[in-house]
Short mmCIF file of N, CA, C and O in Angstrom, two decimals:
data_model
loop_
_atom_site.label_atom_id
_atom_site.label_comp_id
_atom_site.label_asym_id
_atom_site.label_seq_id
_atom_site.Cartn_x
_atom_site.Cartn_y
_atom_site.Cartn_z
N MET A 160 0.92 -1.16 0.24
CA MET A 160 0.43 -0.01 -0.08
C MET A 160 0.88 1.10 -0.09
O MET A 160 1.85 1.31 0.91
N THR A 161 0.55 2.41 -0.86
CA THR A 161 1.44 3.11 -0.68
C THR A 161 0.56 4.41 -0.28
O THR A 161 -0.40 4.91 -0.98
N MET A 162 1.37 5.01 -0.08
CA MET A 162 0.71 6.61 0.97
C MET A 162 1.47 7.83 -0.32
O MET A 162 2.36 7.44 -1.00
N SER A 163 0.26 8.74 -0.05
CA SER A 163 0.67 10.03 -1.28
C SER A 163 0.12 11.11 -0.62
O SER A 163 -0.96 10.99 -0.42
N GLY A 164 1.02 12.25 -0.78
CA GLY A 164 0.41 13.43 -0.01
C GLY A 164 0.37 13.53 1.63
O GLY A 164 0.34 12.76 2.04
N GLU A 165 -0.15 14.82 2.08
CA GLU A 165 0.02 15.22 3.45
C GLU A 165 -1.30 14.31 4.32
O GLU A 165 -1.33 14.05 5.21
N HIS A 166 -2.28 14.00 3.40
CA HIS A 166 -3.27 13.54 3.84
C HIS A 166 -2.89 11.79 3.88
O HIS A 166 -4.25 11.21 4.45
N GLY A 167 -2.13 11.20 3.10
CA GLY A 167 -2.12 9.88 3.36
C GLY A 167 -3.24 9.00 2.54
O GLY A 167 -3.44 8.10 2.72
N LEU A 168 -3.38 9.84 1.68
CA LEU A 168 -4.72 9.01 0.48
C LEU A 168 -3.87 8.01 -0.19
O LEU A 168 -2.44 8.07 -0.79
N LEU A 169 -4.47 6.89 -0.87
CA LEU A 169 -4.04 5.77 -1.44
C LEU A 169 -3.49 6.58 -2.71
O LEU A 169 -4.50 7.11 -3.69
N ALA A 170 -2.36 6.09 -3.67
CA ALA A 170 -2.03 6.31 -4.73
C ALA A 170 -3.01 5.90 -6.10
O ALA A 170 -3.27 6.35 -6.86
N ASP A 171 -3.24 4.19 -5.62
CA ASP A 171 -3.92 3.62 -6.45
C ASP A 171 -4.62 2.54 -5.30
O ASP A 171 -4.34 1.72 -5.03
N PRO A 172 -6.01 3.08 -4.66
CA PRO A 172 -6.78 2.36 -4.18
C PRO A 172 -6.91 1.01 -4.49
O PRO A 172 -7.50 0.03 -3.97
N MET A 173 -7.23 0.59 -5.88
CA MET A 173 -7.68 -0.98 -6.58
C MET A 173 -6.62 -1.28 -6.50
O MET A 173 -6.77 -2.68 -6.54
N LYS A 174 -5.54 -1.03 -6.27
CA LYS A 174 -4.20 -2.12 -6.34
C LYS A 174 -4.28 -3.01 -5.21
O LYS A 174 -3.89 -4.33 -5.39
N ASP A 175 -4.72 -2.79 -4.09
CA ASP A 175 -4.62 -3.75 -2.80
C ASP A 175 -6.41 -4.15 -2.85
O ASP A 175 -6.27 -4.56 -1.53
N LYS A 176 -6.89 -4.06 -3.40
CA LYS A 176 -8.41 -4.49 -3.16
C LYS A 176 -8.47 -6.34 -3.12
O LYS A 176 -7.84 -6.91 -3.96
N LEU A 177 -8.97 -6.59 -2.38
CA LEU A 177 -9.19 -8.24 -2.14
C LEU A 177 -10.25 -8.61 -3.30
O LEU A 177 -11.22 -8.35 -3.24
N ASP A 178 -9.85 -9.62 -3.66
CA ASP A 178 -10.64 -10.10 -4.65
C ASP A 178 -11.12 -11.66 -4.31
O ASP A 178 -10.15 -12.89 -4.22
N VAL A 179 -12.25 -11.83 -3.55
CA VAL A 179 -12.80 -12.92 -3.05
C VAL A 179 -12.78 -14.02 -3.81
O VAL A 179 -12.15 -15.15 -3.56
N ARG A 180 -13.11 -13.96 -5.17
CA ARG A 180 -13.28 -15.05 -6.42
C ARG A 180 -11.87 -15.68 -6.38
O ARG A 180 -11.75 -16.89 -6.59
N VAL A 181 -10.89 -14.91 -6.79
CA VAL A 181 -9.31 -15.08 -6.78
C VAL A 181 -8.94 -15.89 -5.60
O VAL A 181 -8.49 -17.26 -5.41
N GLN A 182 -9.29 -15.59 -4.10
CA GLN A 182 -9.09 -16.17 -2.89
C GLN A 182 -9.73 -17.40 -2.95
O GLN A 182 -9.01 -18.67 -2.24
N LEU A 183 -11.19 -17.68 -3.42
CA LEU A 183 -12.04 -18.89 -3.30
C LEU A 183 -11.48 -19.82 -4.32
O LEU A 183 -11.90 -20.95 -4.40
N ASP A 184 -10.89 -19.50 -5.74
CA ASP A 184 -10.66 -20.33 -6.86
C ASP A 184 -9.81 -21.63 -6.46
O ASP A 184 -8.67 -21.46 -5.83
N GLN A 185 -10.52 -22.95 -6.26
CA GLN A 185 -10.01 -23.92 -6.30
C GLN A 185 -9.77 -24.22 -4.49
O GLN A 185 -9.00 -25.13 -4.50
N ALA A 186 -10.40 -23.42 -3.87
CA ALA A 186 -10.07 -23.42 -2.02
C ALA A 186 -10.40 -24.73 -1.58
O ALA A 186 -11.44 -25.20 -2.30
N ARG A 187 -9.89 -25.36 -0.91
CA ARG A 187 -10.44 -26.05 0.06
C ARG A 187 -10.97 -25.64 1.47
O ARG A 187 -9.57 -25.38 2.06
N LEU A 188 -12.11 -25.87 1.88
CA LEU A 188 -12.28 -25.33 3.08
C LEU A 188 -12.78 -26.05 4.18
O LEU A 188 -13.67 -27.18 3.80
N LEU A 189 -12.27 -26.00 5.63
CA LEU A 189 -12.93 -27.11 6.82
C LEU A 189 -14.18 -25.83 7.21
O LEU A 189 -13.58 -24.79 7.75
N VAL A 190 -15.15 -26.40 7.18
CA VAL A 190 -15.90 -25.90 8.24
C VAL A 190 -16.62 -26.14 9.15
O VAL A 190 -17.33 -27.43 9.01
N MET A 191 -16.76 -25.85 10.26
CA MET A 191 -17.67 -25.93 11.57
C MET A 191 -18.81 -24.88 12.25
O MET A 191 -18.37 -23.81 11.14
N GLY A 192 -20.14 -25.65 12.39
CA GLY A 192 -20.44 -24.62 12.36
C GLY A 192 -21.82 -24.39 11.09
O GLY A 192 -22.55 -23.72 11.46
N GLY A 193 -21.09 -25.43 10.32
CA GLY A 193 -22.22 -25.38 9.06
C GLY A 193 -24.04 -25.81 9.24
O GLY A 193 -24.30 -25.56 8.30
N THR A 194 -23.92 -26.34 10.73
CA THR A 194 -24.96 -27.02 10.37
C THR A 194 -26.25 -26.21 11.21
O THR A 194 -27.41 -26.33 10.92
N GLY A 195 -25.97 -25.26 11.71
CA GLY A 195 -26.88 -24.03 12.53
C GLY A 195 -27.46 -23.41 10.95
O GLY A 195 -26.67 -23.38 10.16
N PHE A 196 -27.93 -22.27 11.62
CA PHE A 196 -29.43 -21.31 10.71
C PHE A 196 -28.11 -20.76 9.98
O PHE A 196 -27.99 -20.63 8.56
N LEU A 197 -27.13 -20.09 10.23
CA LEU A 197 -26.12 -18.95 9.68
C LEU A 197 -25.22 -19.65 9.13
O LEU A 197 -24.97 -19.50 7.87
N GLY A 198 -24.92 -20.66 9.73
CA GLY A 198 -23.88 -22.09 8.90
C GLY A 198 -24.33 -22.47 7.72
O GLY A 198 -24.20 -22.37 6.60
N LYS A 199 -25.74 -22.85 7.78
CA LYS A 199 -26.20 -23.50 6.52
C LYS A 199 -26.75 -22.13 5.36
O LYS A 199 -26.58 -22.40 4.08
N VAL A 200 -27.10 -21.07 5.93
CA VAL A 200 -27.13 -19.71 5.05
C VAL A 200 -25.71 -19.61 3.99
O VAL A 200 -25.46 -19.04 3.38
N TRP A 201 -24.65 -19.37 4.93
CA TRP A 201 -23.29 -19.56 4.73
C TRP A 201 -23.00 -20.03 3.70
O TRP A 201 -22.35 -19.86 2.37
N LEU A 202 -23.35 -21.33 4.02
CA LEU A 202 -22.72 -22.58 3.04
C LEU A 202 -23.42 -22.50 1.90
O LEU A 202 -22.76 -22.78 0.49
N SER A 203 -24.84 -22.13 1.45
CA SER A 203 -25.54 -22.09 0.50
C SER A 203 -25.16 -20.94 -0.29
O SER A 203 -25.01 -21.13 -1.69
N MET A 204 -24.83 -20.16 0.18
CA MET A 204 -24.15 -18.57 -0.45
C MET A 204 -23.14 -19.18 -0.85
O MET A 204 -22.36 -18.63 -2.30
N LEU A 205 -22.05 -19.10 -0.25
CA LEU A 205 -20.71 -19.84 -0.39
C LEU A 205 -20.59 -20.70 -2.03
O LEU A 205 -20.37 -20.50 -3.23
N LEU A 206 -21.63 -21.95 -1.99
CA LEU A 206 -21.53 -22.56 -3.24
C LEU A 206 -22.27 -22.02 -4.45
O LEU A 206 -22.35 -22.33 -5.47
N HIS A 207 -23.45 -21.33 -3.81
CA HIS A 207 -24.16 -20.49 -5.28
C HIS A 207 -23.27 -19.30 -5.60
O HIS A 207 -23.46 -19.36 -7.28
N HIS A 208 -22.95 -18.79 -4.99
CA HIS A 208 -22.17 -17.53 -5.88
C HIS A 208 -20.70 -17.59 -5.89
O HIS A 208 -20.18 -17.14 -6.75
N PHE A 209 -19.98 -18.43 -5.50
CA PHE A 209 -18.39 -18.92 -5.70
C PHE A 209 -18.31 -20.67 -5.91
O PHE A 209 -17.61 -21.17 -5.33
N PRO A 210 -18.77 -20.85 -7.09
CA PRO A 210 -18.64 -22.62 -7.33
C PRO A 210 -17.24 -22.97 -8.00
O PRO A 210 -17.20 -23.94 -7.90
N GLU A 211 -16.51 -21.87 -7.93
CA GLU A 211 -15.16 -22.00 -8.07
C GLU A 211 -14.42 -22.47 -6.87
O GLU A 211 -13.36 -23.50 -7.07
N VAL A 212 -15.21 -22.85 -5.71
CA VAL A 212 -14.69 -23.36 -4.51
C VAL A 212 -14.45 -25.51 -4.42
O VAL A 212 -15.47 -25.56 -5.25
N SER A 213 -13.45 -25.52 -4.58
CA SER A 213 -13.10 -26.53 -5.24
C SER A 213 -13.93 -27.78 -4.06
O SER A 213 -14.31 -28.86 -4.52
N HIS A 214 -13.78 -27.62 -2.61
CA HIS A 214 -14.34 -28.66 -2.10
C HIS A 214 -14.18 -28.10 -0.44
O HIS A 214 -13.41 -27.20 0.24
N VAL A 215 -15.31 -28.63 0.23
CA VAL A 215 -15.89 -28.22 1.55
C VAL A 215 -15.66 -29.57 2.12
O VAL A 215 -16.61 -30.38 2.03
N TYR A 216 -15.32 -29.38 3.62
CA TYR A 216 -15.37 -30.64 4.70
C TYR A 216 -16.02 -29.69 5.49
O TYR A 216 -15.46 -29.02 6.20
N LEU A 217 -17.11 -30.52 5.72
CA LEU A 217 -18.03 -30.11 7.02
C LEU A 217 -18.25 -30.75 7.60
O LEU A 217 -18.31 -32.04 8.07
N VAL A 218 -18.05 -30.33 9.25
CA VAL A 218 -17.81 -30.96 10.38
C VAL A 218 -19.42 -31.11 10.83
O VAL A 218 -20.08 -29.81 10.78
N VAL A 219 -20.04 -32.18 11.02
CA VAL A 219 -21.28 -32.45 11.46
C VAL A 219 -21.60 -33.31 12.81
O VAL A 219 -20.70 -34.32 12.25
N ARG A 220 -22.11 -32.86 13.38
CA ARG A 220 -21.92 -33.63 14.78
C ARG A 220 -23.50 -34.73 14.52
O ARG A 220 -24.30 -34.65 14.05
N PRO A 221 -23.10 -35.99 14.75
CA PRO A 221 -23.87 -37.01 14.80
C PRO A 221 -24.90 -36.86 15.88
O PRO A 221 -24.74 -36.12 16.69
N LYS A 222 -26.19 -37.21 15.51
CA LYS A 222 -27.53 -36.98 16.38
C LYS A 222 -27.23 -38.03 17.30
O LYS A 222 -27.29 -39.17 17.13
N MET A 223 -27.43 -37.45 18.65
CA MET A 223 -27.44 -38.30 20.00
C MET A 223 -28.49 -38.51 20.62
O MET A 223 -29.45 -37.44 20.71
N LYS A 224 -28.86 -39.58 21.25
CA LYS A 224 -29.62 -39.57 22.22
C LYS A 224 -29.28 -40.43 23.37
O LYS A 224 -28.79 -41.83 22.89
N ASN A 225 -29.54 -40.18 24.74
CA ASN A 225 -29.02 -40.57 26.09
C ASN A 225 -27.58 -41.16 25.98
O ASN A 225 -27.38 -42.62 26.11
N GLY A 226 -26.56 -40.41 25.08
CA GLY A 226 -24.99 -41.16 25.01
C GLY A 226 -25.17 -41.92 23.49
O GLY A 226 -23.99 -42.20 23.51
N GLU A 227 -25.95 -42.67 22.90
CA GLU A 227 -26.06 -42.84 21.83
C GLU A 227 -26.28 -42.34 20.34
O GLU A 227 -27.32 -41.54 20.51
N VAL A 228 -25.56 -43.22 19.46
CA VAL A 228 -25.62 -42.31 18.04
C VAL A 228 -26.83 -42.70 17.51
O VAL A 228 -27.50 -44.16 17.44
N ILE A 229 -27.66 -42.15 17.01
CA ILE A 229 -28.85 -42.36 16.36
C ILE A 229 -29.20 -42.21 15.13
O ILE A 229 -30.12 -42.62 14.50
N GLN A 230 -28.47 -41.10 14.57
CA GLN A 230 -28.12 -40.95 13.17
C GLN A 230 -26.67 -40.78 12.93
O GLN A 230 -26.03 -39.55 13.82
N ASP A 231 -26.06 -41.00 12.13
CA ASP A 231 -24.44 -40.92 11.82
C ASP A 231 -24.77 -39.47 11.22
O ASP A 231 -25.31 -38.75 10.27
N SER A 232 -23.03 -38.81 11.17
CA SER A 232 -23.19 -37.62 10.46
C SER A 232 -23.35 -36.96 9.11
O SER A 232 -24.19 -36.33 8.61
N THR A 233 -23.32 -38.49 8.49
CA THR A 233 -23.69 -38.10 6.58
C THR A 233 -25.38 -38.50 6.69
O THR A 233 -25.71 -37.22 5.83
N ALA A 234 -25.92 -39.01 7.42
CA ALA A 234 -27.28 -39.39 7.15
C ALA A 234 -28.15 -37.93 7.93
O ALA A 234 -28.85 -37.71 7.09
N ARG A 235 -27.18 -37.48 9.08
CA ARG A 235 -28.00 -36.21 9.23
C ARG A 235 -27.81 -34.87 8.27
O ARG A 235 -28.46 -34.07 8.39
N PHE A 236 -26.93 -35.16 7.93
CA PHE A 236 -26.16 -33.83 6.60
C PHE A 236 -27.59 -33.77 5.75
O PHE A 236 -28.33 -33.03 5.45
N TRP A 237 -27.73 -34.97 4.91
CA TRP A 237 -28.86 -35.18 3.87
C TRP A 237 -30.10 -35.57 4.50
O TRP A 237 -31.14 -35.07 3.65
N ALA A 238 -30.41 -35.83 5.74
CA ALA A 238 -31.61 -35.73 6.39
C ALA A 238 -32.27 -34.14 6.64
O ALA A 238 -33.28 -33.56 6.68
N GLU A 239 -31.36 -33.25 7.24
CA GLU A 239 -31.75 -31.99 8.27
C GLU A 239 -30.76 -30.91 7.40
O GLU A 239 -31.61 -30.01 7.18
N ILE A 240 -30.00 -31.30 6.76
CA ILE A 240 -29.00 -30.02 5.88
C ILE A 240 -29.17 -29.67 4.70
O ILE A 240 -30.05 -28.63 4.25
N ALA A 241 -29.02 -30.32 3.83
CA ALA A 241 -29.16 -30.78 2.31
C ALA A 241 -30.72 -30.02 1.71
O ALA A 241 -30.94 -29.11 1.15
N PRO A 242 -31.82 -30.66 2.60
CA PRO A 242 -33.23 -30.14 2.47
C PRO A 242 -33.43 -28.87 2.57
O PRO A 242 -34.76 -28.60 2.44
N SER A 243 -32.57 -28.29 3.47
CA SER A 243 -33.05 -26.99 3.87
C SER A 243 -33.39 -26.26 3.34
O SER A 243 -33.00 -25.87 1.88
N LYS A 244 -34.61 -25.38 3.47
CA LYS A 244 -34.81 -23.81 2.84
C LYS A 244 -34.20 -23.45 2.21
O LYS A 244 -34.02 -22.71 0.93
N VAL A 245 -32.84 -22.82 2.86
CA VAL A 245 -32.40 -21.44 2.61
C VAL A 245 -30.99 -22.56 1.58
O VAL A 245 -30.18 -21.45 0.68
N PHE A 246 -31.08 -23.64 0.86
CA PHE A 246 -30.48 -23.76 -0.47
C PHE A 246 -31.22 -24.16 -1.37
O PHE A 246 -30.77 -24.29 -2.66
N GLU A 247 -32.62 -23.54 -1.70
CA GLU A 247 -33.43 -23.25 -2.50
C GLU A 247 -32.87 -22.81 -3.99
O GLU A 247 -33.02 -23.18 -4.90
N PRO A 248 -31.84 -21.67 -3.71
CA PRO A 248 -31.32 -21.22 -4.79
C PRO A 248 -30.39 -21.99 -5.78
O PRO A 248 -30.09 -22.02 -6.67
N LEU A 249 -29.51 -23.05 -4.56
CA LEU A 249 -29.03 -24.36 -5.41
C LEU A 249 -29.83 -24.97 -6.24
O LEU A 249 -29.74 -25.45 -7.27
N ARG A 250 -31.07 -25.39 -5.14
CA ARG A 250 -31.93 -25.97 -5.77
C ARG A 250 -32.37 -25.97 -7.29
O ARG A 250 -33.01 -26.69 -8.62
N GLU A 251 -32.59 -24.84 -7.16
CA GLU A 251 -33.25 -23.72 -8.38
C GLU A 251 -32.14 -24.08 -9.84
O GLU A 251 -32.60 -24.12 -10.97
N ARG A 252 -30.99 -24.06 -9.22
CA ARG A 252 -29.78 -23.68 -10.28
C ARG A 252 -29.22 -25.45 -10.96
O ARG A 252 -29.03 -25.25 -12.14
N TYR A 253 -29.28 -26.23 -9.93
CA TYR A 253 -29.10 -27.61 -10.51
C TYR A 253 -30.56 -28.29 -9.84
O TYR A 253 -30.65 -28.78 -8.80
N PRO A 254 -31.30 -28.62 -10.54
CA PRO A 254 -32.29 -29.46 -10.59
C PRO A 254 -32.56 -30.50 -10.60
O PRO A 254 -31.73 -31.15 -10.77
N GLY A 255 -33.38 -31.59 -9.56
CA GLY A 255 -33.42 -32.78 -9.38
C GLY A 255 -32.50 -33.49 -9.10
O GLY A 255 -31.62 -32.77 -7.71
N ALA A 256 -31.74 -34.34 -9.95
CA ALA A 256 -30.48 -34.89 -9.09
C ALA A 256 -29.33 -34.21 -9.13
O ALA A 256 -28.47 -34.86 -8.47
N ALA A 257 -29.11 -33.24 -10.14
CA ALA A 257 -28.30 -32.78 -10.53
C ALA A 257 -27.62 -31.94 -9.04
O ALA A 257 -26.53 -31.57 -8.82
N TYR A 258 -28.75 -31.79 -7.92
CA TYR A 258 -28.75 -30.83 -6.70
C TYR A 258 -27.66 -31.95 -5.52
O TYR A 258 -26.78 -31.25 -5.14
N LYS A 259 -28.17 -33.16 -5.81
CA LYS A 259 -27.48 -33.92 -4.86
C LYS A 259 -25.98 -34.29 -5.58
O LYS A 259 -25.37 -34.50 -4.69
N ALA A 260 -25.94 -34.58 -6.64
CA ALA A 260 -24.60 -34.38 -7.02
C ALA A 260 -23.78 -33.40 -6.91
O ALA A 260 -22.05 -33.56 -6.72
N LEU A 261 -24.02 -32.47 -6.98
CA LEU A 261 -23.06 -31.16 -6.64
C LEU A 261 -22.81 -31.38 -5.32
O LEU A 261 -21.86 -31.05 -4.89
N LEU A 262 -23.94 -31.54 -4.16
CA LEU A 262 -23.55 -31.54 -3.05
C LEU A 262 -22.62 -33.01 -2.57
O LEU A 262 -21.55 -32.75 -2.07
N SER A 263 -22.77 -33.89 -3.38
CA SER A 263 -21.82 -34.93 -3.05
C SER A 263 -20.58 -34.33 -3.66
O SER A 263 -19.89 -35.18 -3.19
N GLN A 264 -20.25 -34.00 -4.85
CA GLN A 264 -19.21 -33.53 -5.33
C GLN A 264 -18.27 -32.48 -4.10
O GLN A 264 -17.20 -32.59 -4.16
N LYS A 265 -19.01 -31.20 -4.09
CA LYS A 265 -18.47 -30.24 -3.28
C LYS A 265 -18.39 -30.51 -1.69
O LYS A 265 -17.37 -30.15 -1.15
N ILE A 266 -19.12 -31.32 -1.25
CA ILE A 266 -18.97 -31.61 0.19
C ILE A 266 -18.42 -32.95 0.87
O ILE A 266 -19.32 -33.87 0.43
N THR A 267 -17.88 -33.18 1.65
CA THR A 267 -17.62 -33.95 2.21
C THR A 267 -17.71 -33.99 3.68
O THR A 267 -17.12 -33.18 4.88
N VAL A 268 -18.63 -34.78 4.43
CA VAL A 268 -19.06 -34.80 6.02
C VAL A 268 -18.12 -35.52 6.58
O VAL A 268 -17.69 -36.21 6.55
N ILE A 269 -17.46 -34.62 7.77
CA ILE A 269 -16.81 -35.02 8.54
C ILE A 269 -17.56 -35.37 10.08
O ILE A 269 -17.61 -34.52 10.50
N PRO A 270 -17.30 -36.37 10.29
CA PRO A 270 -18.01 -36.30 11.80
C PRO A 270 -16.86 -35.95 12.75
O PRO A 270 -16.10 -36.18 12.85
N GLY A 271 -17.76 -35.13 13.61
CA GLY A 271 -17.48 -34.42 14.84
C GLY A 271 -18.10 -33.97 15.50
O GLY A 271 -19.49 -33.33 15.18
N ASP A 272 -17.64 -33.86 16.91
CA ASP A 272 -18.30 -32.36 18.01
C ASP A 272 -16.93 -31.85 18.58
O ASP A 272 -16.29 -32.13 19.17
N VAL A 273 -17.75 -30.71 18.11
CA VAL A 273 -16.27 -29.67 18.90
C VAL A 273 -16.77 -29.40 20.34
O VAL A 273 -15.59 -29.20 21.16
N THR A 274 -17.83 -29.84 20.88
CA THR A 274 -17.89 -29.64 22.33
C THR A 274 -16.86 -30.73 23.46
O THR A 274 -16.93 -30.85 24.42
N GLU A 275 -16.72 -31.99 22.19
CA GLU A 275 -16.25 -33.51 22.94
C GLU A 275 -14.97 -33.11 23.44
O GLU A 275 -14.21 -32.62 23.02
N ASP A 276 -14.93 -33.29 25.08
CA ASP A 276 -13.43 -33.54 25.45
C ASP A 276 -12.50 -34.75 25.33
O ASP A 276 -13.28 -35.71 25.12
N PHE A 277 -11.84 -34.61 24.49
CA PHE A 277 -10.61 -35.74 24.23
C PHE A 277 -9.64 -35.84 25.00
O PHE A 277 -8.56 -36.53 24.29
N ALA A 278 -9.32 -35.16 26.00
CA ALA A 278 -8.59 -35.33 26.82
C ALA A 278 -8.37 -36.72 27.44
O ALA A 278 -8.93 -37.39 27.75
#
């Protein structure tokens, strides 16, 4: 960043502009919190507006009841997250089986619970 004059104005303000599309091109991202409302909105918008993202590794907690797994992480993703209304723009762009194919290609579910004590 270069400064110019006594007021510290940028000589070329566009030179240091962050290009998000370039930063995300072929990016592989690890995402935690993608199953909550804001996380789903963010994930939907990411896939809709930045198709050049290579892959998303999404940490999904399995559904538990009384300390037992009643639905594994992948099943929970397909049952609760993928059908969410916030993904409607993607379903419109990729109708029918193309939607599932897109999610299968772009997202890998990683089972995990960030609240679990590993000590």
